[in-house]
């Protein structure tokens, strides 16, 4: 059995229907326990006070906002190269989720920035590229809505996705090669000195797992809806010409 | 409730905004899924009836 078998909508619906409840339950368990642990049972940080608790929302949502675009990039490339409809529909399904995570990242970042940096917003390389990524999400969703023919829409949105990947990449790595701006380096690192302290790291890891599982669950739910919508459209078109 | 000190408004605001956005996203996704499933079921029933 190859991974391409899942490009068959029927096979995709069967498999996703079977695994979806497990992933959704895992997401609820991880998000609830991670957020409760982080919010109620971690101490204030010396430099940041209680605002350190925002890390449990900001870091996972920002990571997922970028990762969602990368997932859309892979799905778009599969569409462009192999013309599998499920991949194009999964990219379409992921966009509103990625946009929501981007908005959460921007809002929590602004709320954290006000007391820590003294400003809600700064034209810092990482923040700016992240904002542009959010605008690419809006453009991507608008482009899908604007084009009636689904295959043409999938083609054009795939191209947009490839272009937008530059900003997804910049959002992730801007702090490494642009040695300016307010945003600090990565909160999670293999380097013990850079990494957040263990007392924050474990609940953060659970929150990240919860956000990843939530993303996968929602992508599956929305891709299943897109497949059904496509089938519904086919039936309606057939009825019109009958 | 933990003691959030002078940053309570910022921390609670972050949690409220994020949870509201996540709940809205999940609710809209599930509502759309249910609506399309019902529409497809209806259409397939119509199709089955016209085939008979």
PDB file of C-alpha atoms in Angstrom:
ATOM      1  CA  UNK A   1       0.000   0.000   0.000  1.00  0.00           C
ATOM      2  CA  UNK A   2       1.393   3.407  -0.969  1.00  0.00           C
ATOM      3  CA  UNK A   3       0.734   6.880   0.417  1.00  0.00           C
ATOM      4  CA  UNK A   4      -0.808   7.798  -2.945  1.00  0.00           C
ATOM      5  CA  UNK A   5      -3.728   5.456  -2.199  1.00  0.00           C
ATOM      6  CA  UNK A   6      -4.980   8.209   0.120  1.00  0.00           C
ATOM      7  CA  UNK A   7      -5.313  10.444  -2.914  1.00  0.00           C
ATOM      8  CA  UNK A   8      -8.430   8.387  -3.630  1.00  0.00           C
ATOM      9  CA  UNK A   9     -11.240  10.407  -1.953  1.00  0.00           C
ATOM     10  CA  UNK A  10     -13.110   7.257  -0.901  1.00  0.00           C
ATOM     11  CA  UNK A  11     -10.022   5.813   0.782  1.00  0.00           C
ATOM     12  CA  UNK A  12      -9.267   9.169   2.382  1.00  0.00           C
ATOM     13  CA  UNK A  13     -12.806   9.436   3.799  1.00  0.00           C
ATOM     14  CA  UNK A  14     -12.621   5.904   5.244  1.00  0.00           C
ATOM     15  CA  UNK A  15      -9.223   6.331   6.875  1.00  0.00           C
ATOM     16  CA  UNK A  16      -9.767   9.889   8.121  1.00  0.00           C
ATOM     17  CA  UNK A  17     -13.192   8.942   9.526  1.00  0.00           C
ATOM     18  CA  UNK A  18     -11.575   6.155  11.552  1.00  0.00           C
ATOM     19  CA  UNK A  19      -8.666   8.168  13.002  1.00  0.00           C
ATOM     20  CA  UNK A  20     -10.350  11.549  13.441  1.00  0.00           C
ATOM     21  CA  UNK A  21     -12.091  10.862  16.803  1.00  0.00           C
ATOM     22  CA  UNK A  22      -8.803   9.643  18.335  1.00  0.00           C
ATOM     23  CA  UNK A  23      -6.851  12.664  17.170  1.00  0.00           C
ATOM     24  CA  UNK A  24      -9.616  15.025  18.332  1.00  0.00           C
ATOM     25  CA  UNK A  25      -9.736  13.425  21.805  1.00  0.00           C
ATOM     26  CA  UNK A  26      -5.921  13.568  22.031  1.00  0.00           C
ATOM     27  CA  UNK A  27      -6.024  17.240  21.112  1.00  0.00           C
ATOM     28  CA  UNK A  28      -8.624  18.068  23.799  1.00  0.00           C
ATOM     29  CA  UNK A  29      -6.657  16.131  26.447  1.00  0.00           C
ATOM     30  CA  UNK A  30      -3.314  17.747  25.571  1.00  0.00           C
ATOM     31  CA  UNK A  31      -4.686  21.282  25.207  1.00  0.00           C
ATOM     32  CA  UNK A  32      -6.687  21.125  28.428  1.00  0.00           C
ATOM     33  CA  UNK A  33      -3.914  19.584  30.524  1.00  0.00           C
ATOM     34  CA  UNK A  34      -1.143  21.725  28.992  1.00  0.00           C
ATOM     35  CA  UNK A  35      -3.018  24.996  29.432  1.00  0.00           C
ATOM     36  CA  UNK A  36      -4.195  24.167  32.964  1.00  0.00           C
ATOM     37  CA  UNK A  37      -0.665  23.115  33.950  1.00  0.00           C
ATOM     38  CA  UNK A  38       0.855  26.203  32.378  1.00  0.00           C
ATOM     39  CA  UNK A  39      -1.695  28.681  33.657  1.00  0.00           C
ATOM     40  CA  UNK A  40      -2.253  27.413  37.199  1.00  0.00           C
ATOM     41  CA  UNK A  41       0.865  25.490  38.172  1.00  0.00           C
ATOM     42  CA  UNK A  42       3.902  27.288  36.761  1.00  0.00           C
ATOM     43  CA  UNK A  43       5.676  30.117  38.582  1.00  0.00           C
ATOM     44  CA  UNK A  44       6.108  33.674  37.310  1.00  0.00           C
ATOM     45  CA  UNK A  45       9.360  34.322  35.453  1.00  0.00           C
ATOM     46  CA  UNK A  46      11.938  36.633  36.979  1.00  0.00           C
ATOM     47  CA  UNK A  47      12.099  38.980  33.972  1.00  0.00           C
ATOM     48  CA  UNK A  48       8.583  38.616  32.569  1.00  0.00           C
ATOM     49  CA  UNK A  49       6.389  38.151  35.655  1.00  0.00           C
ATOM     50  CA  UNK A  50       3.080  36.387  34.997  1.00  0.00           C
ATOM     51  CA  UNK A  51       3.178  37.308  31.271  1.00  0.00           C
ATOM     52  CA  UNK A  52       5.305  34.188  30.819  1.00  0.00           C
ATOM     53  CA  UNK A  53       2.008  32.258  30.853  1.00  0.00           C
ATOM     54  CA  UNK A  54       1.219  33.737  27.425  1.00  0.00           C
ATOM     55  CA  UNK A  55       3.986  31.500  26.015  1.00  0.00           C
ATOM     56  CA  UNK A  56       1.613  28.492  26.112  1.00  0.00           C
ATOM     57  CA  UNK A  57      -0.614  30.145  23.508  1.00  0.00           C
ATOM     58  CA  UNK A  58       1.811  32.334  21.586  1.00  0.00           C
ATOM     59  CA  UNK A  59       4.574  29.836  20.789  1.00  0.00           C
ATOM     60  CA  UNK A  60       2.350  26.924  19.632  1.00  0.00           C
ATOM     61  CA  UNK A  61       0.064  29.166  17.573  1.00  0.00           C
ATOM     62  CA  UNK A  62       2.997  30.932  15.871  1.00  0.00           C
ATOM     63  CA  UNK A  63       4.701  27.584  15.173  1.00  0.00           C
ATOM     64  CA  UNK A  64       1.501  26.152  13.722  1.00  0.00           C
ATOM     65  CA  UNK A  65       0.789  29.267  11.645  1.00  0.00           C
ATOM     66  CA  UNK A  66       4.124  28.729   9.867  1.00  0.00           C
ATOM     67  CA  UNK A  67       3.865  24.923   9.760  1.00  0.00           C
ATOM     68  CA  UNK A  68       0.331  25.124   8.320  1.00  0.00           C
ATOM     69  CA  UNK A  69       1.670  27.152   5.399  1.00  0.00           C
ATOM     70  CA  UNK A  70       4.448  24.597   4.892  1.00  0.00           C
ATOM     71  CA  UNK A  71       1.864  21.803   4.889  1.00  0.00           C
ATOM     72  CA  UNK A  72      -0.125  23.798   2.298  1.00  0.00           C
ATOM     73  CA  UNK A  73       3.071  24.173   0.259  1.00  0.00           C
ATOM     74  CA  UNK A  74       3.644  20.392   0.202  1.00  0.00           C
ATOM     75  CA  UNK A  75      -0.026  19.754  -0.667  1.00  0.00           C
ATOM     76  CA  UNK A  76       0.109  22.421  -3.402  1.00  0.00           C
ATOM     77  CA  UNK A  77       3.246  20.917  -4.923  1.00  0.00           C
ATOM     78  CA  UNK A  78       1.581  17.484  -4.927  1.00  0.00           C
ATOM     79  CA  UNK A  79      -1.401  19.047  -6.704  1.00  0.00           C
ATOM     80  CA  UNK A  80       0.797  20.774  -9.299  1.00  0.00           C
ATOM     81  CA  UNK A  81       2.909  17.683  -9.960  1.00  0.00           C
ATOM     82  CA  UNK A  82       0.488  14.782  -9.543  1.00  0.00           C
ATOM     83  CA  UNK A  83      -2.953  16.452  -9.862  1.00  0.00           C
ATOM     84  CA  UNK A  84      -4.446  14.732  -6.816  1.00  0.00           C
ATOM     85  CA  UNK A  85      -7.622  16.601  -5.853  1.00  0.00           C
ATOM     86  CA  UNK A  86      -7.462  15.577  -2.183  1.00  0.00           C
ATOM     87  CA  UNK A  87      -4.135  17.373  -1.795  1.00  0.00           C
ATOM     88  CA  UNK A  88      -5.500  20.604  -3.310  1.00  0.00           C
ATOM     89  CA  UNK A  89      -8.572  20.375  -1.079  1.00  0.00           C
ATOM     90  CA  UNK A  90      -6.476  19.728   2.029  1.00  0.00           C
ATOM     91  CA  UNK A  91      -4.417  22.862   1.289  1.00  0.00           C
ATOM     92  CA  UNK A  92      -7.653  24.826   0.906  1.00  0.00           C
ATOM     93  CA  UNK A  93      -8.948  23.313   4.169  1.00  0.00           C
ATOM     94  CA  UNK A  94      -5.799  24.251   6.105  1.00  0.00           C
ATOM     95  CA  UNK A  95      -5.810  27.960   5.163  1.00  0.00           C
ATOM     96  CA  UNK A  96      -8.502  29.249   7.589  1.00  0.00           C
ATOM     97  CA  UNK A  97      -6.878  27.247  10.391  1.00  0.00           C
ATOM     98  CA  UNK A  98      -3.468  28.732   9.603  1.00  0.00           C
ATOM     99  CA  UNK A  99      -5.001  32.206   9.447  1.00  0.00           C
ATOM    100  CA  UNK A 100      -6.627  31.745  12.869  1.00  0.00           C
ATOM    101  CA  UNK A 101      -3.301  30.628  14.367  1.00  0.00           C
ATOM    102  CA  UNK A 102      -1.596  33.622  12.747  1.00  0.00           C
ATOM    103  CA  UNK A 103      -4.160  35.975  14.308  1.00  0.00           C
ATOM    104  CA  UNK A 104      -3.686  34.295  17.705  1.00  0.00           C
ATOM    105  CA  UNK A 105       0.100  34.656  17.331  1.00  0.00           C
ATOM    106  CA  UNK A 106      -0.213  38.347  16.423  1.00  0.00           C
ATOM    107  CA  UNK A 107      -2.763  39.152  19.153  1.00  0.00           C
ATOM    108  CA  UNK A 108      -0.942  37.319  21.966  1.00  0.00           C
ATOM    109  CA  UNK A 109       2.380  38.769  20.760  1.00  0.00           C
ATOM    110  CA  UNK A 110       0.955  42.301  20.823  1.00  0.00           C
ATOM    111  CA  UNK A 111      -0.573  41.777  24.274  1.00  0.00           C
ATOM    112  CA  UNK A 112       2.762  40.444  25.559  1.00  0.00           C
ATOM    113  CA  UNK A 113       4.742  43.212  23.800  1.00  0.00           C
ATOM    114  CA  UNK A 114       2.879  46.091  25.427  1.00  0.00           C
ATOM    115  CA  UNK A 115       4.061  45.461  29.017  1.00  0.00           C
ATOM    116  CA  UNK A 116       7.452  43.939  28.044  1.00  0.00           C
ATOM    117  CA  UNK A 117       8.616  46.111  25.134  1.00  0.00           C
ATOM    118  CA  UNK A 118       6.390  49.114  25.850  1.00  0.00           C
ATOM    119  CA  UNK A 119       4.660  48.840  22.481  1.00  0.00           C
ATOM    120  CA  UNK A 120       1.901  46.745  20.911  1.00  0.00           C
ATOM    121  CA  UNK A 121       3.746  46.533  17.613  1.00  0.00           C
ATOM    122  CA  UNK A 122       7.188  47.079  16.117  1.00  0.00           C
ATOM    123  CA  UNK A 123       8.309  46.788  12.488  1.00  0.00           C
ATOM    124  CA  UNK A 124      10.719  44.062  13.530  1.00  0.00           C
ATOM    125  CA  UNK A 125      11.771  41.557  10.788  1.00  0.00           C
ATOM    126  CA  UNK A 126      10.067  38.601  12.419  1.00  0.00           C
ATOM    127  CA  UNK A 127       6.851  40.443  13.268  1.00  0.00           C
ATOM    128  CA  UNK A 128       6.650  42.053   9.836  1.00  0.00           C
ATOM    129  CA  UNK A 129       7.216  38.814   7.929  1.00  0.00           C
ATOM    130  CA  UNK A 130       4.639  37.123  10.176  1.00  0.00           C
ATOM    131  CA  UNK A 131       2.103  39.885   9.426  1.00  0.00           C
ATOM    132  CA  UNK A 132       2.782  39.489   5.692  1.00  0.00           C
ATOM    133  CA  UNK A 133       2.234  35.733   6.092  1.00  0.00           C
ATOM    134  CA  UNK A 134      -1.188  36.572   7.610  1.00  0.00           C
ATOM    135  CA  UNK A 135      -1.973  38.749   4.573  1.00  0.00           C
ATOM    136  CA  UNK A 136      -0.923  35.869   2.288  1.00  0.00           C
ATOM    137  CA  UNK A 137      -3.393  33.640   4.137  1.00  0.00           C
ATOM    138  CA  UNK A 138      -6.153  36.191   3.470  1.00  0.00           C
ATOM    139  CA  UNK A 139      -5.153  36.444  -0.187  1.00  0.00           C
ATOM    140  CA  UNK A 140      -5.029  32.664  -0.532  1.00  0.00           C
ATOM    141  CA  UNK A 141      -8.548  32.254   0.922  1.00  0.00           C
ATOM    142  CA  UNK A 142      -9.887  35.129  -1.202  1.00  0.00           C
ATOM    143  CA  UNK A 143      -8.369  33.611  -4.362  1.00  0.00           C
ATOM    144  CA  UNK A 144     -10.099  30.270  -3.753  1.00  0.00           C
ATOM    145  CA  UNK A 145     -13.403  32.146  -3.319  1.00  0.00           C
ATOM    146  CA  UNK A 146     -12.907  34.337  -6.371  1.00  0.00           C
ATOM    147  CA  UNK A 147     -12.372  31.622  -8.992  1.00  0.00           C
ATOM    148  CA  UNK A 148     -15.304  29.470 -10.014  1.00  0.00           C
ATOM    149  CA  UNK A 149     -13.459  26.588 -11.686  1.00  0.00           C
ATOM    150  CA  UNK A 150     -11.953  24.501  -8.855  1.00  0.00           C
ATOM    151  CA  UNK A 151      -8.984  23.214 -10.866  1.00  0.00           C
ATOM    152  CA  UNK A 152      -7.997  26.715 -11.989  1.00  0.00           C
ATOM    153  CA  UNK A 153      -8.416  27.929  -8.396  1.00  0.00           C
ATOM    154  CA  UNK A 154      -6.204  25.090  -7.167  1.00  0.00           C
ATOM    155  CA  UNK A 155      -3.536  25.951  -9.775  1.00  0.00           C
ATOM    156  CA  UNK A 156      -3.443  29.665  -8.973  1.00  0.00           C
ATOM    157  CA  UNK A 157      -3.601  29.241  -5.189  1.00  0.00           C
ATOM    158  CA  UNK A 158      -0.748  26.723  -5.425  1.00  0.00           C
ATOM    159  CA  UNK A 159       1.406  29.325  -7.144  1.00  0.00           C
ATOM    160  CA  UNK A 160       0.441  31.885  -4.479  1.00  0.00           C
ATOM    161  CA  UNK A 161       1.349  29.353  -1.809  1.00  0.00           C
ATOM    162  CA  UNK A 162       4.826  28.852  -3.295  1.00  0.00           C
ATOM    163  CA  UNK A 163       5.404  32.635  -3.307  1.00  0.00           C
ATOM    164  CA  UNK A 164       4.077  33.013   0.254  1.00  0.00           C
ATOM    165  CA  UNK A 165       6.451  30.328   1.503  1.00  0.00           C
ATOM    166  CA  UNK A 166       9.225  32.920   1.404  1.00  0.00           C
ATOM    167  CA  UNK A 167       7.458  34.796   4.203  1.00  0.00           C
ATOM    168  CA  UNK A 168       6.694  31.618   6.141  1.00  0.00           C
ATOM    169  CA  UNK A 169      10.433  30.842   5.967  1.00  0.00           C
ATOM    170  CA  UNK A 170      11.351  34.419   6.948  1.00  0.00           C
ATOM    171  CA  UNK A 171       8.932  34.361   9.902  1.00  0.00           C
ATOM    172  CA  UNK A 172      10.664  31.270  11.202  1.00  0.00           C
ATOM    173  CA  UNK A 173      14.286  32.206  10.581  1.00  0.00           C
ATOM    174  CA  UNK A 174      14.346  36.035  10.463  1.00  0.00           C
ATOM    175  CA  UNK A 175      15.690  36.246  14.026  1.00  0.00           C
ATOM    176  CA  UNK A 176      18.681  34.102  13.076  1.00  0.00           C
ATOM    177  CA  UNK A 177      20.001  36.087  10.135  1.00  0.00           C
ATOM    178  CA  UNK A 178      18.570  39.563  10.806  1.00  0.00           C
ATOM    179  CA  UNK A 179      20.447  40.609  13.848  1.00  0.00           C
ATOM    180  CA  UNK A 180      18.074  43.420  14.744  1.00  0.00           C
ATOM    181  CA  UNK A 181      14.553  43.922  16.013  1.00  0.00           C
ATOM    182  CA  UNK A 182      12.831  43.312  19.314  1.00  0.00           C
ATOM    183  CA  UNK A 183      11.785  39.695  18.973  1.00  0.00           C
ATOM    184  CA  UNK A 184      13.955  37.309  20.963  1.00  0.00           C
ATOM    185  CA  UNK A 185      15.355  34.034  19.623  1.00  0.00           C
ATOM    186  CA  UNK A 186      13.671  30.642  19.668  1.00  0.00           C
ATOM    187  CA  UNK A 187      11.947  29.671  22.945  1.00  0.00           C
ATOM    188  CA  UNK A 188      12.614  26.011  22.213  1.00  0.00           C
ATOM    189  CA  UNK A 189      16.157  25.039  21.429  1.00  0.00           C
ATOM    190  CA  UNK A 190      18.472  22.052  21.736  1.00  0.00           C
ATOM    191  CA  UNK A 191      20.923  24.438  23.343  1.00  0.00           C
ATOM    192  CA  UNK A 192      20.218  24.272  27.101  1.00  0.00           C
ATOM    193  CA  UNK A 193      21.264  27.906  27.597  1.00  0.00           C
ATOM    194  CA  UNK A 194      18.773  29.232  25.033  1.00  0.00           C
ATOM    195  CA  UNK A 195      15.924  26.873  25.834  1.00  0.00           C
ATOM    196  CA  UNK A 196      13.219  27.912  28.294  1.00  0.00           C
ATOM    197  CA  UNK A 197      13.544  26.442  31.759  1.00  0.00           C
ATOM    198  CA  UNK A 198      12.167  22.910  32.316  1.00  0.00           C
ATOM    199  CA  UNK A 199       9.390  24.215  34.534  1.00  0.00           C
ATOM    200  CA  UNK A 200       7.900  25.972  31.463  1.00  0.00           C
ATOM    201  CA  UNK A 201       9.191  23.547  28.848  1.00  0.00           C
ATOM    202  CA  UNK A 202       7.098  20.493  29.778  1.00  0.00           C
ATOM    203  CA  UNK A 203       3.676  22.189  29.797  1.00  0.00           C
ATOM    204  CA  UNK A 204       4.728  24.059  26.641  1.00  0.00           C
ATOM    205  CA  UNK A 205       5.550  20.765  24.920  1.00  0.00           C
ATOM    206  CA  UNK A 206       2.100  19.409  25.849  1.00  0.00           C
ATOM    207  CA  UNK A 207       0.440  22.579  24.526  1.00  0.00           C
ATOM    208  CA  UNK A 208       2.391  22.311  21.258  1.00  0.00           C
ATOM    209  CA  UNK A 209       1.302  18.661  20.920  1.00  0.00           C
ATOM    210  CA  UNK A 210      -2.296  19.758  21.598  1.00  0.00           C
ATOM    211  CA  UNK A 211      -2.108  22.488  18.935  1.00  0.00           C
ATOM    212  CA  UNK A 212      -0.607  20.049  16.396  1.00  0.00           C
ATOM    213  CA  UNK A 213      -3.365  17.507  17.067  1.00  0.00           C
ATOM    214  CA  UNK A 214      -6.002  20.268  16.890  1.00  0.00           C
ATOM    215  CA  UNK A 215      -4.582  21.360  13.544  1.00  0.00           C
ATOM    216  CA  UNK A 216      -4.615  17.795  12.169  1.00  0.00           C
ATOM    217  CA  UNK A 217      -8.182  17.226  13.439  1.00  0.00           C
ATOM    218  CA  UNK A 218      -9.455  20.434  11.879  1.00  0.00           C
ATOM    219  CA  UNK A 219      -7.647  19.806   8.583  1.00  0.00           C
ATOM    220  CA  UNK A 220      -9.274  16.361   8.421  1.00  0.00           C
ATOM    221  CA  UNK A 221     -12.747  17.725   9.289  1.00  0.00           C
ATOM    222  CA  UNK A 222     -12.465  20.532   6.738  1.00  0.00           C
ATOM    223  CA  UNK A 223     -10.929  18.343   3.996  1.00  0.00           C
ATOM    224  CA  UNK A 224     -13.773  15.859   4.456  1.00  0.00           C
ATOM    225  CA  UNK A 225     -16.224  18.762   4.073  1.00  0.00           C
ATOM    226  CA  UNK A 226     -14.448  19.925   0.908  1.00  0.00           C
ATOM    227  CA  UNK A 227     -14.602  16.413  -0.589  1.00  0.00           C
ATOM    228  CA  UNK A 228     -18.325  16.201   0.223  1.00  0.00           C
ATOM    229  CA  UNK A 229     -18.887  19.692  -1.204  1.00  0.00           C
ATOM    230  CA  UNK A 230     -17.205  18.618  -4.424  1.00  0.00           C
ATOM    231  CA  UNK A 231     -19.383  15.510  -4.671  1.00  0.00           C
ATOM    232  CA  UNK A 232     -22.494  17.595  -3.929  1.00  0.00           C
ATOM    233  CA  UNK A 233     -21.526  20.007  -6.695  1.00  0.00           C
ATOM    234  CA  UNK A 234     -21.096  17.104  -9.119  1.00  0.00           C
ATOM    235  CA  UNK A 235     -24.576  15.749  -8.278  1.00  0.00           C
ATOM    236  CA  UNK A 236     -26.190  19.195  -8.654  1.00  0.00           C
ATOM    237  CA  UNK A 237     -24.463  19.719 -12.024  1.00  0.00           C
ATOM    238  CA  UNK A 238     -25.629  16.281 -13.200  1.00  0.00           C
ATOM    239  CA  UNK A 239     -29.214  17.083 -12.088  1.00  0.00           C
ATOM    240  CA  UNK A 240     -29.151  20.331 -14.058  1.00  0.00           C
ATOM    241  CA  UNK A 241     -28.198  18.541 -17.265  1.00  0.00           C
ATOM    242  CA  UNK A 242     -30.486  15.534 -16.746  1.00  0.00           C
TER     243      UNK A 242
ATOM    244  CA  UNK B   1      -6.843  31.381  40.435  1.00  0.00           C
ATOM    245  CA  UNK B   2      -3.097  32.115  40.354  1.00  0.00           C
ATOM    246  CA  UNK B   3      -1.812  35.508  41.470  1.00  0.00           C
ATOM    247  CA  UNK B   4      -1.128  37.336  38.188  1.00  0.00           C
ATOM    248  CA  UNK B   5      -0.153  40.673  39.722  1.00  0.00           C
ATOM    249  CA  UNK B   6      -0.059  43.819  37.596  1.00  0.00           C
ATOM    250  CA  UNK B   7      -0.085  41.824  34.359  1.00  0.00           C
ATOM    251  CA  UNK B   8      -3.424  40.087  35.082  1.00  0.00           C
ATOM    252  CA  UNK B   9      -5.268  42.024  32.377  1.00  0.00           C
ATOM    253  CA  UNK B  10      -2.690  41.133  29.713  1.00  0.00           C
ATOM    254  CA  UNK B  11      -2.551  37.436  30.611  1.00  0.00           C
ATOM    255  CA  UNK B  12      -6.318  36.999  30.936  1.00  0.00           C
ATOM    256  CA  UNK B  13      -6.867  39.040  27.754  1.00  0.00           C
ATOM    257  CA  UNK B  14      -4.502  36.718  25.829  1.00  0.00           C
ATOM    258  CA  UNK B  15      -6.241  33.601  27.082  1.00  0.00           C
ATOM    259  CA  UNK B  16      -9.743  34.989  26.447  1.00  0.00           C
ATOM    260  CA  UNK B  17      -8.923  36.135  22.893  1.00  0.00           C
ATOM    261  CA  UNK B  18      -7.120  32.888  21.957  1.00  0.00           C
ATOM    262  CA  UNK B  19      -9.724  30.558  23.415  1.00  0.00           C
ATOM    263  CA  UNK B  20     -12.531  32.562  21.760  1.00  0.00           C
ATOM    264  CA  UNK B  21     -10.788  32.306  18.359  1.00  0.00           C
ATOM    265  CA  UNK B  22     -10.135  28.572  18.732  1.00  0.00           C
ATOM    266  CA  UNK B  23     -13.704  27.843  19.858  1.00  0.00           C
ATOM    267  CA  UNK B  24     -15.079  29.914  16.946  1.00  0.00           C
ATOM    268  CA  UNK B  25     -12.842  28.057  14.454  1.00  0.00           C
ATOM    269  CA  UNK B  26     -13.889  24.640  15.787  1.00  0.00           C
ATOM    270  CA  UNK B  27     -17.582  25.622  15.885  1.00  0.00           C
ATOM    271  CA  UNK B  28     -17.573  26.985  12.307  1.00  0.00           C
ATOM    272  CA  UNK B  29     -15.686  23.912  11.010  1.00  0.00           C
ATOM    273  CA  UNK B  30     -18.117  21.481  12.665  1.00  0.00           C
ATOM    274  CA  UNK B  31     -21.184  23.483  11.624  1.00  0.00           C
ATOM    275  CA  UNK B  32     -20.022  23.601   7.970  1.00  0.00           C
ATOM    276  CA  UNK B  33     -19.213  19.893   8.062  1.00  0.00           C
ATOM    277  CA  UNK B  34     -22.675  19.029   9.369  1.00  0.00           C
ATOM    278  CA  UNK B  35     -24.458  21.334   6.898  1.00  0.00           C
ATOM    279  CA  UNK B  36     -22.613  19.917   3.863  1.00  0.00           C
ATOM    280  CA  UNK B  37     -23.140  16.336   5.036  1.00  0.00           C
ATOM    281  CA  UNK B  38     -26.908  16.927   5.318  1.00  0.00           C
ATOM    282  CA  UNK B  39     -27.022  18.587   1.881  1.00  0.00           C
ATOM    283  CA  UNK B  40     -25.071  15.700   0.339  1.00  0.00           C
ATOM    284  CA  UNK B  41     -27.303  13.103   2.009  1.00  0.00           C
ATOM    285  CA  UNK B  42     -30.381  14.883   0.580  1.00  0.00           C
ATOM    286  CA  UNK B  43     -28.840  15.071  -2.884  1.00  0.00           C
ATOM    287  CA  UNK B  44     -27.886  11.379  -2.816  1.00  0.00           C
ATOM    288  CA  UNK B  45     -31.410  10.441  -1.698  1.00  0.00           C
ATOM    289  CA  UNK B  46     -32.850  12.486  -4.595  1.00  0.00           C
ATOM    290  CA  UNK B  47     -30.448  10.771  -6.944  1.00  0.00           C
ATOM    291  CA  UNK B  48     -31.389   7.331  -5.579  1.00  0.00           C
ATOM    292  CA  UNK B  49     -35.098   8.126  -5.977  1.00  0.00           C
ATOM    293  CA  UNK B  50     -34.663   9.298  -9.569  1.00  0.00           C
ATOM    294  CA  UNK B  51     -32.667   6.139 -10.454  1.00  0.00           C
ATOM    295  CA  UNK B  52     -35.494   3.836  -9.268  1.00  0.00           C
TER     296      UNK B  52
END
